[in-house]
Amino acid sequence: MKRKNIKKLINKWSYRLGLRWWNLDVEYYDNPQEIIRVFGNGDNVVVARSICDWRYATCTLQINVLELLEMNKRDAEFVIVHELCHALVNEMREEGIDHEERVVTGLAKAFLWTETDCKEGGK
């Protein structure tokens, strides 16, 4: 995965997911101290996070560049699609995030499968 490909993936999937009318901001973090400040330094590595507000159609993607660059293109693409899907389901958020996480993971897999199916000749 190369750094220039991160923006390409965000542009590609924000278009495909119908998020171009949202105010989408991206914050890139590549300083280790900033990464700890923003993402923490717990047992689970956070590669990216989205902060969305469906009422105003705003979404900020926070990208842990050092982690994302270590991933292969397919895994990095999954992370981007997953985070953008949070904008699609943010309105359904209940107390906690467990339901939203399950739905977003399923949607991200479905969207990536759809792209693969189209490339292989499926309609």
XYZ file of N, CA, C and O in Angstrom:
492
model
N 0.849 -1.183 0.000
C 0.000 0.000 0.000
C 0.885 1.233 0.000
O 1.825 1.313 0.767
N 0.585 2.178 -0.863
C 1.340 3.422 -0.935
C 0.478 4.571 -0.436
O -0.744 4.540 -0.533
N 1.121 5.595 0.085
C 0.426 6.737 0.685
C -0.540 7.411 -0.293
O -1.659 7.765 0.070
N -0.135 7.576 -1.547
C -1.003 8.250 -2.524
C -2.273 7.442 -2.795
O -3.287 7.998 -3.198
N -2.219 6.143 -2.559
C -3.391 5.298 -2.803
C -4.482 5.473 -1.748
O -5.642 5.145 -2.011
N -4.126 5.988 -0.576
C -5.131 6.192 0.467
C -6.188 7.180 -0.023
O -7.384 6.914 0.050
N -5.746 8.314 -0.556
C -6.688 9.329 -1.045
C -7.500 8.785 -2.218
O -8.698 9.046 -2.326
N -6.869 8.012 -3.086
C -7.592 7.417 -4.215
C -8.707 6.503 -3.728
O -9.808 6.511 -4.275
N -8.419 5.702 -2.706
C -9.442 4.800 -2.157
C -10.589 5.586 -1.531
O -11.758 5.238 -1.711
N -10.265 6.640 -0.811
C -11.312 7.465 -0.193
C -12.178 8.105 -1.270
O -13.410 8.091 -1.179
N -11.560 8.652 -2.311
C -12.328 9.267 -3.405
C -13.197 8.243 -4.126
O -14.370 8.486 -4.415
N -12.619 7.091 -4.419
C -13.343 6.025 -5.112
C -14.585 5.612 -4.330
O -15.689 5.551 -4.873
N -14.410 5.326 -3.049
C -15.509 4.770 -2.273
C -16.478 5.827 -1.759
O -17.660 5.544 -1.583
N -16.039 7.044 -1.548
C -17.009 8.082 -1.160
C -17.960 8.340 -2.321
O -19.157 8.578 -2.120
N -17.463 8.205 -3.540
C -18.311 8.339 -4.724
C -19.269 7.150 -4.844
O -20.479 7.314 -4.988
N -18.737 5.941 -4.754
C -19.554 4.735 -4.924
C -20.616 4.575 -3.832
O -21.661 3.990 -4.073
N -20.326 5.079 -2.649
C -21.268 4.952 -1.548
C -22.236 6.133 -1.467
O -23.063 6.196 -0.551
N -22.127 7.054 -2.400
C -23.053 8.182 -2.442
C -22.807 9.216 -1.362
O -23.739 9.859 -0.889
N -21.557 9.399 -0.978
C -21.226 10.333 0.097
C -20.630 11.645 -0.413
O -20.141 12.438 0.389
N -20.677 11.894 -1.700
C -20.083 13.120 -2.227
C -20.800 14.375 -1.742
O -20.233 15.450 -1.725
N -22.049 14.270 -1.356
C -22.771 15.438 -0.874
C -22.543 15.671 0.613
O -22.972 16.662 1.174
N -21.864 14.757 1.278
C -21.483 14.940 2.672
C -20.256 15.847 2.758
O -19.461 15.919 1.812
N -20.091 16.511 3.880
C -18.840 17.215 4.161
C -17.901 16.180 4.760
O -18.035 15.808 5.925
N -16.999 15.692 3.936
C -16.081 14.631 4.333
C -14.688 15.225 4.502
O -14.119 15.759 3.553
N -14.176 15.145 5.711
C -12.814 15.593 6.009
C -11.964 14.378 6.342
O -12.472 13.389 6.886
N -10.697 14.469 6.017
C -9.780 13.376 6.333
C -8.606 13.945 7.109
O -8.001 14.939 6.694
N -8.319 13.334 8.227
C -7.170 13.703 9.048
C -6.169 12.553 8.998
O -6.513 11.414 9.332
N -4.950 12.853 8.545
C -3.903 11.845 8.425
C -2.931 11.991 9.600
O -2.444 13.089 9.865
N -2.666 10.884 10.273
C -1.742 10.900 11.403
C -0.590 9.949 11.110
O -0.805 8.757 10.895
N 0.633 10.510 11.088
C 1.808 9.664 10.879
C 2.896 9.897 11.922
O 3.937 9.273 11.892
N 2.626 10.783 12.864
C 3.540 11.013 13.977
C 3.144 10.057 15.106
O 2.000 10.082 15.565
N 4.081 9.210 15.564
C 3.737 8.207 16.588
C 3.098 8.800 17.847
O 2.171 8.208 18.405
N 3.546 9.967 18.296
C 2.955 10.577 19.488
C 1.524 11.039 19.223
O 0.652 10.906 20.082
N 1.275 11.579 18.041
C -0.073 11.990 17.664
C -0.989 10.769 17.534
O -2.154 10.820 17.905
N -0.442 9.689 16.998
C -1.222 8.455 16.856
C -1.669 7.958 18.226
O -2.834 7.599 18.419
N -0.785 7.976 19.202
C -1.145 7.551 20.558
C -2.192 8.498 21.139
O -3.167 8.063 21.758
N -2.032 9.801 20.917
C -2.988 10.774 21.443
C -4.383 10.563 20.853
O -5.386 10.580 21.553
N -4.443 10.318 19.535
C -5.728 10.206 18.851
C -6.334 8.813 18.985
O -7.533 8.675 19.237
N -5.522 7.784 18.822
C -6.033 6.418 18.766
C -5.778 5.603 20.033
O -6.299 4.503 20.165
N -4.961 6.117 20.927
C -4.630 5.391 22.135
C -3.527 4.382 21.886
O -3.049 4.214 20.765
N -3.111 3.709 22.912
C -2.058 2.697 22.761
C -2.440 1.417 23.488
O -1.629 0.773 24.098
N -3.703 1.051 23.353
C -4.212 -0.167 23.983
C -3.789 -1.414 23.239
O -2.937 -1.389 22.351
N -4.416 -2.524 23.601
C -4.099 -3.808 22.986
C -4.547 -3.884 21.531
O -3.930 -4.554 20.716
N -5.638 -3.210 21.194
C -6.147 -3.236 19.822
C -5.604 -2.050 19.039
O -5.762 -0.903 19.461
N -4.988 -2.334 17.916
C -4.466 -1.275 17.065
C -5.619 -0.668 16.270
O -6.393 -1.385 15.638
N -5.747 0.633 16.334
C -6.782 1.328 15.581
C -6.141 1.862 14.304
O -5.199 2.640 14.342
N -6.646 1.397 13.166
C -6.104 1.796 11.869
C -6.793 3.061 11.374
O -6.163 3.924 10.762
N -8.076 3.167 11.647
C -8.830 4.339 11.211
C -10.084 4.457 12.068
O -10.521 3.493 12.697
N -10.636 5.647 12.047
C -11.849 5.916 12.807
C -12.654 6.944 12.031
O -12.102 7.798 11.350
N -13.967 6.853 12.148
C -14.821 7.875 11.541
C -15.664 8.519 12.633
O -16.147 7.845 13.540
N -15.797 9.812 12.521
C -16.633 10.587 13.431
C -17.694 11.244 12.556
O -17.382 12.132 11.754
N -18.928 10.761 12.675
C -19.995 11.191 11.769
C -21.129 11.855 12.532
O -21.363 11.551 13.699
N -21.811 12.732 11.841
C -23.027 13.337 12.371
C -24.041 13.384 11.234
O -23.960 14.243 10.352
N -24.957 12.423 11.245
C -25.929 12.290 10.167
C -26.822 13.511 10.054
O -27.298 13.830 8.972
N -27.053 14.226 11.146
C -27.944 15.394 11.106
C -27.420 16.480 10.164
O -28.197 17.193 9.538
N -26.114 16.580 10.079
C -25.502 17.620 9.253
C -24.721 17.045 8.070
O -24.053 17.790 7.362
N -24.808 15.750 7.869
C -24.088 15.061 6.799
C -22.600 15.410 6.827
O -22.009 15.807 5.831
N -21.997 15.240 8.013
C -20.568 15.472 8.165
C -19.885 14.192 8.614
O -20.458 13.397 9.365
N -18.689 13.998 8.133
C -17.910 12.823 8.533
C -16.429 13.184 8.482
O -15.954 13.758 7.496
N -15.728 12.874 9.549
C -14.280 13.048 9.583
C -13.651 11.669 9.702
O -13.975 10.919 10.628
N -12.801 11.351 8.742
C -12.034 10.104 8.814
C -10.691 10.426 9.442
O -10.001 11.353 9.005
N -10.335 9.677 10.452
C -9.027 9.797 11.068
C -8.238 8.557 10.667
O -8.646 7.436 10.960
N -7.133 8.774 9.985
C -6.351 7.680 9.408
C -5.012 7.540 10.140
O -4.229 8.494 10.207
N -4.756 6.351 10.653
C -3.458 6.006 11.221
C -2.593 5.555 10.038
O -2.602 4.389 9.650
N -1.902 6.499 9.452
C -1.167 6.260 8.206
C -0.137 5.156 8.365
O 0.006 4.303 7.478
N 0.581 5.128 9.480
C 1.627 4.123 9.660
C 1.065 2.703 9.611
O 1.683 1.805 9.028
N -0.108 2.495 10.195
C -0.725 1.168 10.164
C -1.318 0.852 8.798
O -1.176 -0.265 8.295
N -1.981 1.832 8.194
C -2.632 1.589 6.908
C -1.607 1.286 5.819
O -1.837 0.425 4.966
N -0.465 1.953 5.859
C 0.570 1.715 4.849
C 1.179 0.320 4.949
O 1.740 -0.181 3.980
N 1.066 -0.305 6.108
C 1.584 -1.665 6.298
C 0.664 -2.728 5.703
O 1.061 -3.870 5.538
N -0.557 -2.355 5.393
C -1.540 -3.322 4.905
C -1.426 -3.514 3.396
O -0.970 -2.614 2.687
N -1.883 -4.661 2.938
C -1.982 -4.834 1.492
C -3.181 -4.022 1.002
O -4.024 -3.596 1.797
N -3.262 -3.813 -0.300
C -4.289 -2.926 -0.862
C -5.699 -3.384 -0.512
O -6.559 -2.579 -0.164
N -5.951 -4.655 -0.575
C -7.309 -5.169 -0.318
C -7.734 -4.920 1.127
O -8.864 -4.512 1.385
N -6.835 -5.169 2.075
C -7.162 -4.940 3.480
C -7.333 -3.449 3.768
O -8.228 -3.055 4.516
N -6.479 -2.636 3.181
C -6.599 -1.184 3.360
C -7.914 -0.676 2.769
O -8.591 0.170 3.357
N -8.278 -1.221 1.622
C -9.531 -0.824 0.996
C -10.717 -1.201 1.887
O -11.663 -0.425 2.045
N -10.658 -2.365 2.510
C -11.714 -2.768 3.432
C -11.844 -1.770 4.577
O -12.950 -1.387 4.956
N -10.725 -1.342 5.132
C -10.750 -0.382 6.241
C -11.421 0.918 5.802
O -12.282 1.452 6.505
N -11.071 1.421 4.629
C -11.661 2.672 4.127
C -13.161 2.504 3.918
O -13.958 3.344 4.346
N -13.569 1.425 3.265
C -14.997 1.187 3.016
C -15.734 1.052 4.354
O -16.808 1.637 4.545
N -15.164 0.311 5.270
C -15.772 0.118 6.587
C -16.016 1.472 7.266
O -17.115 1.742 7.759
N -14.998 2.307 7.290
C -15.137 3.603 7.967
C -16.138 4.508 7.265
O -16.915 5.211 7.918
N -16.158 4.507 5.939
C -17.137 5.318 5.215
C -18.560 4.802 5.439
O -19.513 5.588 5.463
N -18.712 3.504 5.618
C -20.043 2.951 5.878
C -20.627 3.454 7.195
O -21.849 3.491 7.363
N -19.786 3.878 8.109
C -20.305 4.446 9.349
C -21.187 5.659 9.058
O -22.183 5.889 9.763
N -20.857 6.418 8.033
C -21.698 7.562 7.669
C -23.083 7.093 7.246
O -24.087 7.747 7.539
N -23.149 5.954 6.583
C -24.425 5.442 6.095
C -25.344 4.962 7.213
O -26.564 4.991 7.069
N -24.767 4.497 8.305
C -25.574 3.915 9.374
C -25.525 4.705 10.677
O -26.129 4.309 11.659
N -24.857 5.829 10.679
C -24.694 6.614 11.898
C -26.025 6.964 12.550
O -26.152 6.989 13.765
N -27.023 7.148 11.758
C -28.339 7.523 12.265
C -28.959 6.432 13.142
O -29.779 6.716 14.011
N -28.584 5.197 12.933
C -29.180 4.092 13.690
C -28.492 3.832 15.028
O -28.887 2.936 15.754
N -27.510 4.635 15.343
C -26.730 4.375 16.549
C -27.612 4.361 17.793
O -28.396 5.245 18.032
N -27.424 3.307 18.537
C -28.109 3.186 19.827
C -27.056 3.384 20.903
O -25.935 3.764 20.607
N -27.424 3.072 22.119
C -26.439 3.151 23.175
C -25.341 2.135 22.873
O -25.608 0.959 22.636
N -24.123 2.572 22.827
C -23.010 1.709 22.450
C -22.884 1.636 20.936
O -23.665 2.219 20.195
N -21.898 0.893 20.471
C -21.619 0.844 19.032
C -21.673 -0.576 18.477
O -21.461 -0.792 17.295
N -21.999 -1.576 19.275
C -21.932 -2.971 18.841
C -22.780 -3.258 17.606
O -22.318 -3.893 16.657
N -24.023 -2.788 17.571
C -24.892 -3.046 16.420
C -24.354 -2.361 15.168
O -24.330 -2.940 14.088
N -23.920 -1.131 15.332
C -23.393 -0.391 14.182
C -22.146 -1.077 13.629
O -21.972 -1.192 12.413
N -21.261 -1.550 14.492
C -20.043 -2.225 14.029
C -20.378 -3.467 13.214
O -19.789 -3.726 12.170
N -21.350 -4.266 13.670
C -21.715 -5.468 12.936
C -22.297 -5.119 11.577
O -21.941 -5.708 10.563
N -23.179 -4.122 11.524
C -23.797 -3.725 10.260
C -22.757 -3.170 9.301
O -22.724 -3.514 8.114
N -21.868 -2.318 9.785
C -20.849 -1.718 8.929
C -19.897 -2.771 8.383
O -19.517 -2.734 7.208
N -19.514 -3.734 9.189
C -18.641 -4.806 8.711
C -19.329 -5.597 7.597
O -18.736 -5.883 6.555
N -20.594 -5.912 7.782
C -21.347 -6.623 6.740
C -21.495 -5.812 5.474
O -21.341 -6.338 4.367
N -21.790 -4.513 5.599
C -21.907 -3.653 4.418
C -20.576 -3.535 3.669
O -20.548 -3.592 2.439
N -19.493 -3.363 4.407
C -18.181 -3.244 3.763
C -17.847 -4.506 2.970
O -17.381 -4.439 1.823
N -18.111 -5.663 3.542
C -17.872 -6.924 2.832
C -18.761 -7.028 1.596
O -18.317 -7.470 0.538
N -20.013 -6.603 1.724
C -20.941 -6.669 0.593
C -20.503 -5.752 -0.540
O -20.511 -6.145 -1.709
N -20.113 -4.523 -0.217
C -19.680 -3.590 -1.258
C -18.421 -4.089 -1.962
O -18.305 -3.996 -3.182
N -17.475 -4.622 -1.194
C -16.253 -5.149 -1.811
C -16.566 -6.370 -2.662
O -16.007 -6.547 -3.738
N -17.470 -7.223 -2.217
C -17.879 -8.378 -3.001
C -18.522 -7.935 -4.309
O -18.252 -8.502 -5.361
N -19.349 -6.908 -4.254
C -20.012 -6.395 -5.453
C -18.989 -5.941 -6.479
O -19.114 -6.230 -7.664
N -17.950 -5.253 -6.023
C -16.910 -4.802 -6.951
C -16.204 -6.004 -7.578
O -15.978 -6.044 -8.782
N -15.864 -7.009 -6.781
C -15.191 -8.195 -7.289
C -16.083 -8.912 -8.296
O -15.634 -9.331 -9.363
N -17.344 -9.045 -7.980
C -18.302 -9.693 -8.864
C -18.377 -8.975 -10.210
O -18.402 -9.603 -11.259
N -18.367 -7.640 -10.187
C -18.430 -6.869 -11.431
C -17.185 -7.069 -12.271
O -17.251 -7.176 -13.488
N -16.013 -7.141 -11.630
C -14.767 -7.330 -12.369
C -14.709 -8.710 -13.013
O -14.107 -8.893 -14.040
N -15.362 -9.697 -12.392
C -15.317 -11.058 -12.913
C -16.423 -11.328 -13.941
O -16.605 -12.440 -14.366
N -17.166 -10.286 -14.294
C -18.162 -10.440 -15.330
C -19.585 -10.569 -14.853
O -20.506 -10.642 -15.637
N -19.786 -10.600 -13.535
C -21.136 -10.670 -12.991
C -21.857 -9.352 -13.139
O -21.260 -8.315 -13.332
N -23.161 -9.372 -13.066
C -23.931 -8.131 -13.192
C -24.737 -7.908 -11.952
O -25.173 -8.730 -11.280
